[in-house]
XYZ file of C-alpha atoms in Angstrom:
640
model
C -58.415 0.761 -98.782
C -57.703 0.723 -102.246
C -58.726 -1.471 -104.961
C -56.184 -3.262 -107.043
C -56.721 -5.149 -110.027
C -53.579 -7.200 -111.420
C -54.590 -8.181 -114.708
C -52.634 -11.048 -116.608
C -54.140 -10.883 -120.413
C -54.013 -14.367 -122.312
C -54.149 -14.271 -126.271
C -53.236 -13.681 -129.781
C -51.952 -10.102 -130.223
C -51.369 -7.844 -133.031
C -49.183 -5.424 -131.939
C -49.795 -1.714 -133.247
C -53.463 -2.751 -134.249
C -56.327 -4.842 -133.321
C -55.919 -8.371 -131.150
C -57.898 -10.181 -133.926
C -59.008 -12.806 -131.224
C -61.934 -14.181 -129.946
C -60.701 -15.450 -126.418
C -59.233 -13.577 -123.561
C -58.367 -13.969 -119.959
C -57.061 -12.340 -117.276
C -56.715 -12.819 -113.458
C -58.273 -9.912 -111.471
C -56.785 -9.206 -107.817
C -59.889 -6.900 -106.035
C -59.336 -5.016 -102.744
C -61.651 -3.089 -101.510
C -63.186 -0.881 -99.113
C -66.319 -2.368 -96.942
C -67.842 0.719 -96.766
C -67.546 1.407 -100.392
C -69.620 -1.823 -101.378
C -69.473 -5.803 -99.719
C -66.704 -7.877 -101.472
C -68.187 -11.100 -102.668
C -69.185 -13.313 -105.634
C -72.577 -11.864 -105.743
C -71.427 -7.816 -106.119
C -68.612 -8.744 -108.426
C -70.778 -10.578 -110.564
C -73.667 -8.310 -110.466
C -70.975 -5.329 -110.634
C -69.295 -6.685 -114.179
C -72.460 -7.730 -115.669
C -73.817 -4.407 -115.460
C -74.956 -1.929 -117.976
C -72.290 0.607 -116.717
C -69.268 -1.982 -117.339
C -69.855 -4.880 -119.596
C -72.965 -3.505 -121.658
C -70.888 -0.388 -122.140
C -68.027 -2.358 -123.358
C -70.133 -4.050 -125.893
C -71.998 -0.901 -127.323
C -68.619 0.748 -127.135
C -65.745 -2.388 -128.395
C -68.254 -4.606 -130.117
C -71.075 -2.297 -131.588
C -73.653 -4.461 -129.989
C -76.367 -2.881 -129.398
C -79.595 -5.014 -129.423
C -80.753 -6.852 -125.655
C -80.152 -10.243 -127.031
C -76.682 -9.596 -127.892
C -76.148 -9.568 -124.219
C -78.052 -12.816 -123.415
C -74.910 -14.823 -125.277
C -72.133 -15.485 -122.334
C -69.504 -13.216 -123.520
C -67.560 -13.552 -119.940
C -67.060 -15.878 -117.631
C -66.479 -15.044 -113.607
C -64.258 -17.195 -112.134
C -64.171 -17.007 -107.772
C -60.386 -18.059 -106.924
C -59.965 -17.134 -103.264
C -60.335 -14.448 -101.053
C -58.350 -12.966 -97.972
C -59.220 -10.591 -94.891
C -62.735 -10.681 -95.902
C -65.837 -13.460 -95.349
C -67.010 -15.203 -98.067
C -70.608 -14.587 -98.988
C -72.705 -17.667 -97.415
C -73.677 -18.297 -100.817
C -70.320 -19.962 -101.777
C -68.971 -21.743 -98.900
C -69.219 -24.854 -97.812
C -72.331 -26.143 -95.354
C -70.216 -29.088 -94.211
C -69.834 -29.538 -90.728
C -65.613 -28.664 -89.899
C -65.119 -32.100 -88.050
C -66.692 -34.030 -91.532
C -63.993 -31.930 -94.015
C -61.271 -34.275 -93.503
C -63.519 -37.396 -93.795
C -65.418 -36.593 -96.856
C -62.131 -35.335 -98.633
C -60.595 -38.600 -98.687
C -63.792 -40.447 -99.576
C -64.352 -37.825 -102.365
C -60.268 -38.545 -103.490
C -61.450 -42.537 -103.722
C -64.825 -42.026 -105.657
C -62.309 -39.602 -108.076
C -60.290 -42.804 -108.662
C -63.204 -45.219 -109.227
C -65.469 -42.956 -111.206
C -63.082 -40.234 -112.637
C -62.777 -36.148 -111.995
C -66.274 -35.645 -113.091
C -67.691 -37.535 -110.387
C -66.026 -35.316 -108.044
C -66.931 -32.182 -110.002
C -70.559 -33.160 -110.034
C -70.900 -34.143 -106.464
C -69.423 -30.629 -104.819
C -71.455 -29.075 -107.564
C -74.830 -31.338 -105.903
C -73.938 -30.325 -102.486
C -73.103 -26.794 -103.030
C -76.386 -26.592 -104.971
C -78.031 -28.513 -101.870
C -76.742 -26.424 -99.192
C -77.711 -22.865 -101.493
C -81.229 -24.229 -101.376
C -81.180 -24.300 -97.812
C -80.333 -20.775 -97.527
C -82.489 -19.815 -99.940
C -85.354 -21.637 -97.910
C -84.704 -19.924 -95.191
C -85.204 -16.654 -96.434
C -87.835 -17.314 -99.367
C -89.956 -20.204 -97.256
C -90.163 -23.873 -98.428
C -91.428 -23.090 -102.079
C -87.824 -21.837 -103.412
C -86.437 -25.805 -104.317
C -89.766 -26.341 -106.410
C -89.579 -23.076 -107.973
C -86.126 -23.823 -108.923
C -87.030 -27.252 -109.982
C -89.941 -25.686 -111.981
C -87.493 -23.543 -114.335
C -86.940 -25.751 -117.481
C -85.523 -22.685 -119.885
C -82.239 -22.419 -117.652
C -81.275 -25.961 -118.314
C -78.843 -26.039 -120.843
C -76.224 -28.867 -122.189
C -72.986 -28.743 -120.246
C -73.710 -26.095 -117.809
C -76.264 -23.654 -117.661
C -76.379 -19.973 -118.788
C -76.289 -17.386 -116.839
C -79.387 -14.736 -116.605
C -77.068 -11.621 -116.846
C -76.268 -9.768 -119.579
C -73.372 -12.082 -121.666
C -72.374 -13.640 -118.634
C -72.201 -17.472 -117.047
C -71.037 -17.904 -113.856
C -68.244 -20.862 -112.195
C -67.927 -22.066 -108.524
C -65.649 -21.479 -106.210
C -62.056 -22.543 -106.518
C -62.254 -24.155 -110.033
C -59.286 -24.263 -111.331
C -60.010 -24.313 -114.647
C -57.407 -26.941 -116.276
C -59.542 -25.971 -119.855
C -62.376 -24.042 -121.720
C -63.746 -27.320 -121.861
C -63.809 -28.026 -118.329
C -64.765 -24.423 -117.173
C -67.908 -24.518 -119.829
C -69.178 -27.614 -117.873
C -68.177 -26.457 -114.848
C -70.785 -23.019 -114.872
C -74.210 -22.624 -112.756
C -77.246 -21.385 -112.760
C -77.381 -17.252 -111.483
C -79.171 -17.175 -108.073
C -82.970 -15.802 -109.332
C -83.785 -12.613 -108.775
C -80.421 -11.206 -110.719
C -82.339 -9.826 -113.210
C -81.556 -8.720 -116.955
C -79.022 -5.802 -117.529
C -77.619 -6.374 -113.846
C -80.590 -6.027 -111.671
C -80.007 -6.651 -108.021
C -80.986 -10.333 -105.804
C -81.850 -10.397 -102.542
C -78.554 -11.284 -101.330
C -77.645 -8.088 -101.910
C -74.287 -8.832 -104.354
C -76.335 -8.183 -107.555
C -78.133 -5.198 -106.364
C -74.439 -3.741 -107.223
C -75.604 -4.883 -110.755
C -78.914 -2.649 -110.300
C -76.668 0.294 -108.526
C -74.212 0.530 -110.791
C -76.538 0.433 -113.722
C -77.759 3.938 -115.664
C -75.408 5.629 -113.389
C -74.534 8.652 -116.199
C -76.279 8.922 -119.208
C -72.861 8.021 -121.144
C -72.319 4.713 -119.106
C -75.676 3.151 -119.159
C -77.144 1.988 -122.251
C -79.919 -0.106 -120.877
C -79.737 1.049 -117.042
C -83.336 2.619 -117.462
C -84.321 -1.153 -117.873
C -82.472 -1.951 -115.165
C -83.589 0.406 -112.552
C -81.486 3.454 -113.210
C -78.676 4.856 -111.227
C -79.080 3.301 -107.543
C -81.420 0.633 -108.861
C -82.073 -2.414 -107.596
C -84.373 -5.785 -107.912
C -87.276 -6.220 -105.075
C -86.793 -2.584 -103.814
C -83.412 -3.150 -102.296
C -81.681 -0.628 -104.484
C -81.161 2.630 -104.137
C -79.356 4.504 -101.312
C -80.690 2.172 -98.196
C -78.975 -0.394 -100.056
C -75.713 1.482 -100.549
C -74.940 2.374 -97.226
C -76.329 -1.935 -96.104
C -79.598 -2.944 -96.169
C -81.100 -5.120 -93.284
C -79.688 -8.824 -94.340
C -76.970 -7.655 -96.100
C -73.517 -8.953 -94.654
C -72.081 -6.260 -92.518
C -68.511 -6.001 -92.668
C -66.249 -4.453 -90.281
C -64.783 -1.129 -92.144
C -61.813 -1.771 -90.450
C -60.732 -5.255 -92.190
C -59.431 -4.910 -95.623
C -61.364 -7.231 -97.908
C -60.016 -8.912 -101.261
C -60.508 -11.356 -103.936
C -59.114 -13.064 -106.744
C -60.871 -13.637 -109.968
C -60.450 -14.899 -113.370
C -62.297 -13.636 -116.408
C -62.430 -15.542 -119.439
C -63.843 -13.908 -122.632
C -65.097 -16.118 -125.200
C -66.919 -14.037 -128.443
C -69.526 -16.092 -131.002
C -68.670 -15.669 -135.036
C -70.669 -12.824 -135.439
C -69.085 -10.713 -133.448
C -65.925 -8.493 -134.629
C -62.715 -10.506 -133.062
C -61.888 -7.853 -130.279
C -61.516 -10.169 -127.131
C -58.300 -8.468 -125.539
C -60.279 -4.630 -126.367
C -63.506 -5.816 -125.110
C -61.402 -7.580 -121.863
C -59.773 -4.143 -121.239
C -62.595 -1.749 -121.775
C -64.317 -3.867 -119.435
C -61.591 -3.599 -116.675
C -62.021 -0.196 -117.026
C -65.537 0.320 -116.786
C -65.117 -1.600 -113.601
C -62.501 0.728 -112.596
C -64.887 3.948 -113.671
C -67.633 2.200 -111.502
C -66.128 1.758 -108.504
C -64.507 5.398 -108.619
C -67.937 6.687 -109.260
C -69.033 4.509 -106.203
C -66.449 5.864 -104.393
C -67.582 9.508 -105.057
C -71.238 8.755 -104.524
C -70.015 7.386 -100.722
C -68.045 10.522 -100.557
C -69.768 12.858 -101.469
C -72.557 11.371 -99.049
C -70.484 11.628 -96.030
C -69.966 15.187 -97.067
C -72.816 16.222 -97.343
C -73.824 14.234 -94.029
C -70.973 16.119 -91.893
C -72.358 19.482 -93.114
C -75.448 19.083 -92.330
C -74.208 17.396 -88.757
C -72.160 20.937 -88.723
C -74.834 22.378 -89.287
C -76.690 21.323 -86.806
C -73.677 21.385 -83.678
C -73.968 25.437 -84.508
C -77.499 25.975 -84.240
C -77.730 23.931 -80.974
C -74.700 25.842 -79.578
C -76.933 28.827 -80.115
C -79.532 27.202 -78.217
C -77.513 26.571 -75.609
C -75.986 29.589 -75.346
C -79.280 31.444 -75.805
C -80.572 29.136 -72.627
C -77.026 29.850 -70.622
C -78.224 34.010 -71.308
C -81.623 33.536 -70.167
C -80.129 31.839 -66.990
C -78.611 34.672 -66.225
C -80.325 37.510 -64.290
C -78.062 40.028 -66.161
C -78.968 38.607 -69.297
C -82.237 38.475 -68.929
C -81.966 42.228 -67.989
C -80.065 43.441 -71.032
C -82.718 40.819 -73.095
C -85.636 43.125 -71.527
C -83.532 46.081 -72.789
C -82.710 45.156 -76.193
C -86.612 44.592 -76.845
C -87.379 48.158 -76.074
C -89.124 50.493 -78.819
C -86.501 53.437 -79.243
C -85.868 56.225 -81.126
C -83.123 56.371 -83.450
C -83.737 58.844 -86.042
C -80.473 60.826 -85.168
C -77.895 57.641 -87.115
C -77.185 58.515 -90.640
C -75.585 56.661 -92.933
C -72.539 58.673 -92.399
C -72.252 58.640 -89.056
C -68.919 56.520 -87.645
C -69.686 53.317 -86.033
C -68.354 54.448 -82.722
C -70.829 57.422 -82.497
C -73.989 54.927 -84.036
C -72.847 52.407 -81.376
C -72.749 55.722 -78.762
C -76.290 56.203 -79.716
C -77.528 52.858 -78.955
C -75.905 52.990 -75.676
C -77.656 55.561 -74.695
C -80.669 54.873 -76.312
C -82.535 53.240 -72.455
C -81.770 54.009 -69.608
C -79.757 52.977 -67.490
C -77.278 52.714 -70.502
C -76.396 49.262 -72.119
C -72.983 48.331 -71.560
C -71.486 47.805 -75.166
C -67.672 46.631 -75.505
C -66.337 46.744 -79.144
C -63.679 44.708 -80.262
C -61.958 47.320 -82.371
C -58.242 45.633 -82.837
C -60.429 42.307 -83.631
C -62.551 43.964 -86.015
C -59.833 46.291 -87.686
C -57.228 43.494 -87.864
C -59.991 40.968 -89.667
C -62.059 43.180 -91.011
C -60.691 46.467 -91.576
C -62.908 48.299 -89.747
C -62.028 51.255 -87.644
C -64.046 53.470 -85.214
C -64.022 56.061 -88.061
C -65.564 53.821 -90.435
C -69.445 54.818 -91.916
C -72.515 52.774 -90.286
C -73.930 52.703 -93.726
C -77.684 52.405 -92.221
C -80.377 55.199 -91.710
C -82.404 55.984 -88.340
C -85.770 55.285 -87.746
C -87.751 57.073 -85.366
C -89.466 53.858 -83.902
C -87.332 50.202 -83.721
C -86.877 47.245 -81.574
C -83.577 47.919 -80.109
C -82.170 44.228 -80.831
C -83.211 44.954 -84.364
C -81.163 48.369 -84.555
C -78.007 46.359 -83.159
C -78.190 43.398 -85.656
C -79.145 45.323 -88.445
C -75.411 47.625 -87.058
C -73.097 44.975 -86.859
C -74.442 42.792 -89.949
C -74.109 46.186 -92.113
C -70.084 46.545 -91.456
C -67.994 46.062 -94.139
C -66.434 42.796 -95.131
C -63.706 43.057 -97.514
C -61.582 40.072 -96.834
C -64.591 37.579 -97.022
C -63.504 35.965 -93.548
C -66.629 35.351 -91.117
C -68.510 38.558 -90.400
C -68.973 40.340 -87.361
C -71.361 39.616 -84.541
C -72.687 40.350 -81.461
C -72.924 38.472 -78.081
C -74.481 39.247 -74.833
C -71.246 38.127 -71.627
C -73.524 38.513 -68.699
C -74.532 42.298 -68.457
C -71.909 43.236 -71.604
C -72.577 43.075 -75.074
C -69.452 42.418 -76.761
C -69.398 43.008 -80.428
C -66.545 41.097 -82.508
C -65.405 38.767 -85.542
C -66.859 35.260 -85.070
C -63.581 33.155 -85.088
C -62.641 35.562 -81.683
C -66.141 35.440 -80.189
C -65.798 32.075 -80.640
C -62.625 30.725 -79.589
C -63.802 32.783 -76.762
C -66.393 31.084 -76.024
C -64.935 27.685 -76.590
C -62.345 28.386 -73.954
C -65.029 29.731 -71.018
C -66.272 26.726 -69.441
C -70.011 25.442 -69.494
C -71.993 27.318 -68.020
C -73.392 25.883 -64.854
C -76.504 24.034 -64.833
C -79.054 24.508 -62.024
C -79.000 21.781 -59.663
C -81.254 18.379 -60.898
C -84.155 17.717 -59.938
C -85.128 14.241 -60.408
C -81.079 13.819 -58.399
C -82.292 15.692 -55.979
C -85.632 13.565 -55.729
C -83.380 10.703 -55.930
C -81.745 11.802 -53.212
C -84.829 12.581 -50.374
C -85.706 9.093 -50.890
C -82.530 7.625 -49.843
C -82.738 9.636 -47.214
C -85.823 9.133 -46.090
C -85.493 5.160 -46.638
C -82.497 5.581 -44.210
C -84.084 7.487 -41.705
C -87.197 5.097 -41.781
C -84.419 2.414 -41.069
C -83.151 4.011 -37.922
C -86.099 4.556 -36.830
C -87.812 0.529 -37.106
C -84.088 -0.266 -35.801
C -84.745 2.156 -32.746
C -88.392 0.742 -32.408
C -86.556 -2.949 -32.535
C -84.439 -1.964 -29.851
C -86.676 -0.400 -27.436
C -89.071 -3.052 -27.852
C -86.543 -5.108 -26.885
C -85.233 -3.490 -23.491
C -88.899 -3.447 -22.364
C -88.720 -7.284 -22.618
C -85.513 -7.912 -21.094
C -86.745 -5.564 -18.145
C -89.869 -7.748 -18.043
C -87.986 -11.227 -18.127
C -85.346 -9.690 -15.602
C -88.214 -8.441 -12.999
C -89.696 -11.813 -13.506
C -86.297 -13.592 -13.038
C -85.769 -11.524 -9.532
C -89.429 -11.973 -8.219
C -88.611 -16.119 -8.561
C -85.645 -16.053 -6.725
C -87.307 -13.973 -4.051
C -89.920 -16.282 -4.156
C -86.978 -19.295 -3.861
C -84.795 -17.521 -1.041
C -88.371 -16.629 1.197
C -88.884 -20.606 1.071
C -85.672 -22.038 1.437
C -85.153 -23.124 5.578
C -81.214 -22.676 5.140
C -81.416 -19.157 3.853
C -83.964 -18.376 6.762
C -81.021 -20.057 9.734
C -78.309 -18.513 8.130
C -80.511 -14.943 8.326
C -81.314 -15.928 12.311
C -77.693 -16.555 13.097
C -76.155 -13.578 11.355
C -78.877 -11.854 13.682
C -77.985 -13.736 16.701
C -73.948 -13.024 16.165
C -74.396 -9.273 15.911
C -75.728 -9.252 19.542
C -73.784 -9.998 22.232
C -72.374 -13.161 23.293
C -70.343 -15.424 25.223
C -67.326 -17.237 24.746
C -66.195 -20.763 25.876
C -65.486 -20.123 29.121
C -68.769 -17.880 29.657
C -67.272 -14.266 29.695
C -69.266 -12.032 27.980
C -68.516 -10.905 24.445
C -69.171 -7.592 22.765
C -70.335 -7.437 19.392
C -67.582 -4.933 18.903
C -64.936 -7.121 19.690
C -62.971 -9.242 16.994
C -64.366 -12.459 17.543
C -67.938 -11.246 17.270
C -67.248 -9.342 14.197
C -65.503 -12.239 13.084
C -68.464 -14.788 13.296
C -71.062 -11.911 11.658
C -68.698 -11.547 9.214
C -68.937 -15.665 8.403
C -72.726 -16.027 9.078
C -73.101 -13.348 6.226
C -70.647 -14.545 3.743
C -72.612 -18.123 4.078
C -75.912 -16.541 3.408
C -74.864 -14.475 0.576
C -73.342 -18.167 -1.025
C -76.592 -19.471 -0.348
C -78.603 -17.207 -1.948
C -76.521 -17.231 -5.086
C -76.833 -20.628 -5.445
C -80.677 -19.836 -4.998
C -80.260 -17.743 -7.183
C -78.338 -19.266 -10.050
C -80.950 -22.547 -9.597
C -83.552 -20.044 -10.180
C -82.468 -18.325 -13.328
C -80.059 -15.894 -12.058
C -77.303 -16.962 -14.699
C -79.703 -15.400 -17.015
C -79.837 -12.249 -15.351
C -76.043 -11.546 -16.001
C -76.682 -11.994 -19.576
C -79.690 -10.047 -20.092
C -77.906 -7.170 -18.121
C -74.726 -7.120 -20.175
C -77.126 -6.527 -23.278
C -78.933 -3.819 -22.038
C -75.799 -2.285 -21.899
C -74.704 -2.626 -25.014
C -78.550 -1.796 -26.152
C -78.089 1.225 -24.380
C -74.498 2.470 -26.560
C -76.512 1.591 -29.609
C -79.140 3.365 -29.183
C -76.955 5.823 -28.302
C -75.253 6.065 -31.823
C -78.570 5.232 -33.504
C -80.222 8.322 -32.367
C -76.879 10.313 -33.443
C -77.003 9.142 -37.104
C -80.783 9.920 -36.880
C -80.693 13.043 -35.869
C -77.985 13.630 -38.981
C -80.134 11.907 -41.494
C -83.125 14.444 -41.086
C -80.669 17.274 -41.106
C -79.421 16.216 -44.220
C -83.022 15.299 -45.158
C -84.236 18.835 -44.627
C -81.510 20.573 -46.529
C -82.228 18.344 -49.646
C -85.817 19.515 -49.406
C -85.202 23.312 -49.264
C -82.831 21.996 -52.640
C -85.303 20.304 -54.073
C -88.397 23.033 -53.694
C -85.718 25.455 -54.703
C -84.682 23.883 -57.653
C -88.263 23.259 -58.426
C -89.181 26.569 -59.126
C -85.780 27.218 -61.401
C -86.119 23.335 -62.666
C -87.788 24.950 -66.801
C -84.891 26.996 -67.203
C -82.422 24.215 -66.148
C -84.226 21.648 -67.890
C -83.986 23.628 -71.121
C -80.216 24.120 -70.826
C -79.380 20.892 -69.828
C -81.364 19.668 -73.465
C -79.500 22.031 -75.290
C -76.144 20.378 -73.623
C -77.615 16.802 -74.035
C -78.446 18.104 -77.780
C -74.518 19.194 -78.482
C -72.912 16.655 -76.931
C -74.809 14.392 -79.685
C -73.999 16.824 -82.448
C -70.563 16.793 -81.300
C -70.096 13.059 -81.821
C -71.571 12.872 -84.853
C -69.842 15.705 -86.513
C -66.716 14.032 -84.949
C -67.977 10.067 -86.346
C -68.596 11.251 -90.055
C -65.375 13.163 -90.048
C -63.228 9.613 -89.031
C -65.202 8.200 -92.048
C -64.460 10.465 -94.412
C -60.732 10.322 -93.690
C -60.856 6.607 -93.403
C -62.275 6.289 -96.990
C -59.293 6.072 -99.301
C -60.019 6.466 -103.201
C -59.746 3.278 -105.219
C -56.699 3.096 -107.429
C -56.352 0.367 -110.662
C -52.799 -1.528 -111.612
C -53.068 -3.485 -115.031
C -49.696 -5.973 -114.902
C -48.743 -8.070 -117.861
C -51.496 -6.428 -120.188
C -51.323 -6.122 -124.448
């Protein structure tokens, strides 16, 4: 965002010299950033009344140097509109949306009956009204009789403002004359204190920040809190970057506002208006651009630190990945062995100091230099002096840092180091040790314990459900077999009683003997006509007793036997899916005690990749801010 101030100058010039006027206005156009400072009445006002702007101009245009110089209204602030940005609660409206139309029209009739200053009065009443409100709300119910209770702010046609040479006019006047804008000013919220101290709204703590910022732009911001001052405690640095209450605005909406500044100097002061005007346009352009800096070089500062702090947990995590490593930990036990290495000179070549380390334990350490890396970055051959003396008793690691950090470094590019690759240590530039690294993938974390915990007791809370479902189902067959025994004993209890069962059973007997037919020739049961008649006798007692049977309960049987079967293929698959779960179930308890015993190792590296991911982000978050954060720039149009 930028910030853009279109100045239209209004008064008697003498060109090639002095203005030799005492009024001046302009028109000020403001864009801003949100994340430089919030865009309303409140930090314009407490941003121009300042000591770094207007009591600057006055020390520097006017030769004023005494406090009460500044308690005359030398400028007035004049809130046009504003775009893209919300107003600051303290200067909009508290009428409900659906009364706006309503009370406009009723405000144009009292206009004609009573005149223009019975309109200007009554949005001044209810803009006062609906401030007190808000101020109630945050200072408790005593803020409209405090307000009430300040007789030295009332003055004849308006009241002055408790800034440095400053009085203050609502929103949207338009200002048809001096004489109109004069009555037209308000009282300063309290709590704006002299020389630009901040209010608890937050706009005038710009007054506060801005004031004392260098020693050459603040003559009273000691009095006013010094650089990043404030009123209350809110200045300072919590309240640059937003303190709690403080309208938050989006960084990504560009905020702006028109102003008009009117410049009015008393008798005694040298008639300057259009210089004083300017210089303090400018001090207000020096402000922000030292605002601007402040925020910048913040964020810098901020993202260096966050850099910072992404390396040394990348160390971490690499230093966890090593000790993960069986190999690693093996060359780690190496490297902290007491040696002897009294036969390097400082003469020696690095190839046959590195040669010495090698073979320093035994077995050997497996070293791999870089030499094209090293010789291409660093100019350093094989050939090249180790530059460090021998010592007959050292911590191996030592010898080997003390090595690579002692090569030479001519080009001033990032030195050479050393990294342990499983059972290898590689020794290199850092920009190829680390693009190398960047380009391996994570290394693998052991498997999770609380997952795998996670896991058993789904698995367990299935298997528990196949079991009360087998339980269910078993319990169940037991009493259908009950109720079906039960159903078969009363029907053989029904059939034993019934007389046409017991005939039907006594002829089926008598027809199997033998016989004779109509004309009194014996039969034999094998013949066709006995068969025939058995045959009959049987098929009648087998209706009978399923009609028995059926009166009995036998429809029931049918039923319960058709769900036994399908009890029986359930259970069936039940006990299949069982027997899976508590394979599966075992397995993730041999995981689980295994990873157990690894689960300090794993827990540290998966910290340390917690940790960067984190660092990461941030690094990543402050370095969209910084580019997002555009440096103000200042247009004057239509100046002397």
């Amino acid at each position: 965002m930028i910030i853009l101030l279109i100045v239209v100058l209004a008064g008697t010039v003498a060109w090639g010299g002095q203005s030799n006027t005492r009024f001046a206005s302009c028109i000020v156009r403001i864009t801003v950033d949100p994340a430089i400072m919030p865009l309303n009445m409140e930090t314009i006002e407490g941003l121009l009344h300042s000591s770094a702007v207007l009591v600057k101009a006055g020390r520097e245009v006017l030769s004023l140097n005494k406090p009460e110089d500044f308690a005359r209204p030398l400028i007035t602030v004049e809130w046009l509109n504003a775009s893209s940005a919300p107003m600051s609660p303290a200067v909009r409206s508290s009428r409900p949306a659906e009364r706006e139309g309503y009370d406009a029209e009723m405000m144009r009739q009292m206009e004609q009956i009573y005149g223009a200053d019975y309109l200007r009065q009554m949005n001044e009443e209810e803009y006062d009204e609906g401030l007190i409100r808000q101020m109630e709300q945050i200072y408790g119910p005593g803020y409209q009789q405090q307000m009430k209770g300040a007789p030295d702010e009332q003055k004849k046609g308006g009241t002055k403002d408790d800034r440095p040479g400053g009085s203050r006019q609502r929103d949207g006047a338009s200002g048809p004359s001096r004489q109109g804008r004069s009555e037209n000013t308000r009282t300063r919220e309290p709590g704006g204190g002299m020389y630009g101290m901040g209010t608890r709204s937050g706009g005038g703590g710009m007054g506060g920040m801005m004031g004392g910022m260098m020693s050459g732009m603040g003559g009273y911001g000691a009095s006013s809190g010094g650089m990043m001052g404030g009123y209350g405690g809110m200045g300072g640095m919590d309240f640059y970057y937003g303190m709690p209450g403080a309208a938050q605005q989006d960084t990504n909406i560009e905020q702006s506002a028109t102003i008009r500044l009117y410049v009015s100097l008393p008798e005694d002061v040298p008639p300057l208006a259009d210089e004083f005007l300017r210089e303090v346009i400018g001090n207000l352009r020096n402000s922000l651009s030292y605002a601007y800096g402040l925020r910048l070089s913040d964020l810098q500062d901020s993202l260096h630190h966050a850099e910072g702090r992404q390396q040394s947990v990348q160390t971490a995590l690499e230093t966890a990945a090593e000790d993960a490593s069986p190999a690693a930990r093996k060359v780690k036990e190496q490297l902290s062995t007491v040696v002897d290495l009294s036969a390097i000179s400082p003469q020696m070549p690095i190839s046959g100091a590195v040669d010495v380390l090698r073979k320093a334990v035994d077995p050997p350490l497996n070293i791999v230099v870089l030499w094209n890396d090293l010789s291409m970055h660093l100019r350093v051959e094989p050939t090249t002096p180790a530059n460090i003396d021998g010592m007959p008793r050292i911590r191996l690691e030592t010898a080997l840092d003390l090595l690579v950090k002692g090569l030479p470094n001519p080009m001033g590019k990032a030195g050479p180091i050393w990294k342990i690759k499983d059972d290898v240590i590689v020794i290199g530039t850092l920009l190829t040790l680390e693009e190398s690294r960047a380009s391996a993938r994570k290394p693998d974390v052991e498997t999770d314990v609380r997952a795998l915990a996670a896991q058993r007791t789904e698995l367990t809370r299935k298997v528990q459900n196949q079991e009360l479902d087998l339980a269910s189902m078993d319990a169940r067959r037991e009493a259908i077999g009950k109720q079906i025994a039960s159903i078969e004993r009363q029907v053989d209890e029904r059939l034993s009683r019934d007389t046409v069962t017991q005939e039907l059973e006594k002829l089926a007997q008598i027809y199997t003997k033998s016989t004779q037919d109509a004309a009194g020739r014996l039969i034999s049961p094998d013949s066709p006509e006995a068969r025939e008649k058995v045959i009959r006798a049987r098929i009648e007692l087998a209706s009978r007793r399923e009609e028995l049977s059926r009166q009995a309960g036998g429809g029931q049987l049918e039923e319960f036997n058709k769900e036994l079967s399908r009890m029986a293929v359930d259970q069936a698959e039940r006990r299949a899916q069982l027997g899976i779960l508590n394979d599966q179930l075992q397995g993730v308890q041999r995981q689980l005690a295994q990873a157990s015993v690894f689960d300090p190792q794993a827990a540290r590296t998966r910290i340390a990749q917690e940790a960067l991911d984190i660092a990461e982000r941030r690094v990543v978050e402050l370095q969209r801010r910084i580019s997002n954060l555009q440096p103000p720039m200042v247009a004057m149009i239509g100046a002397n």
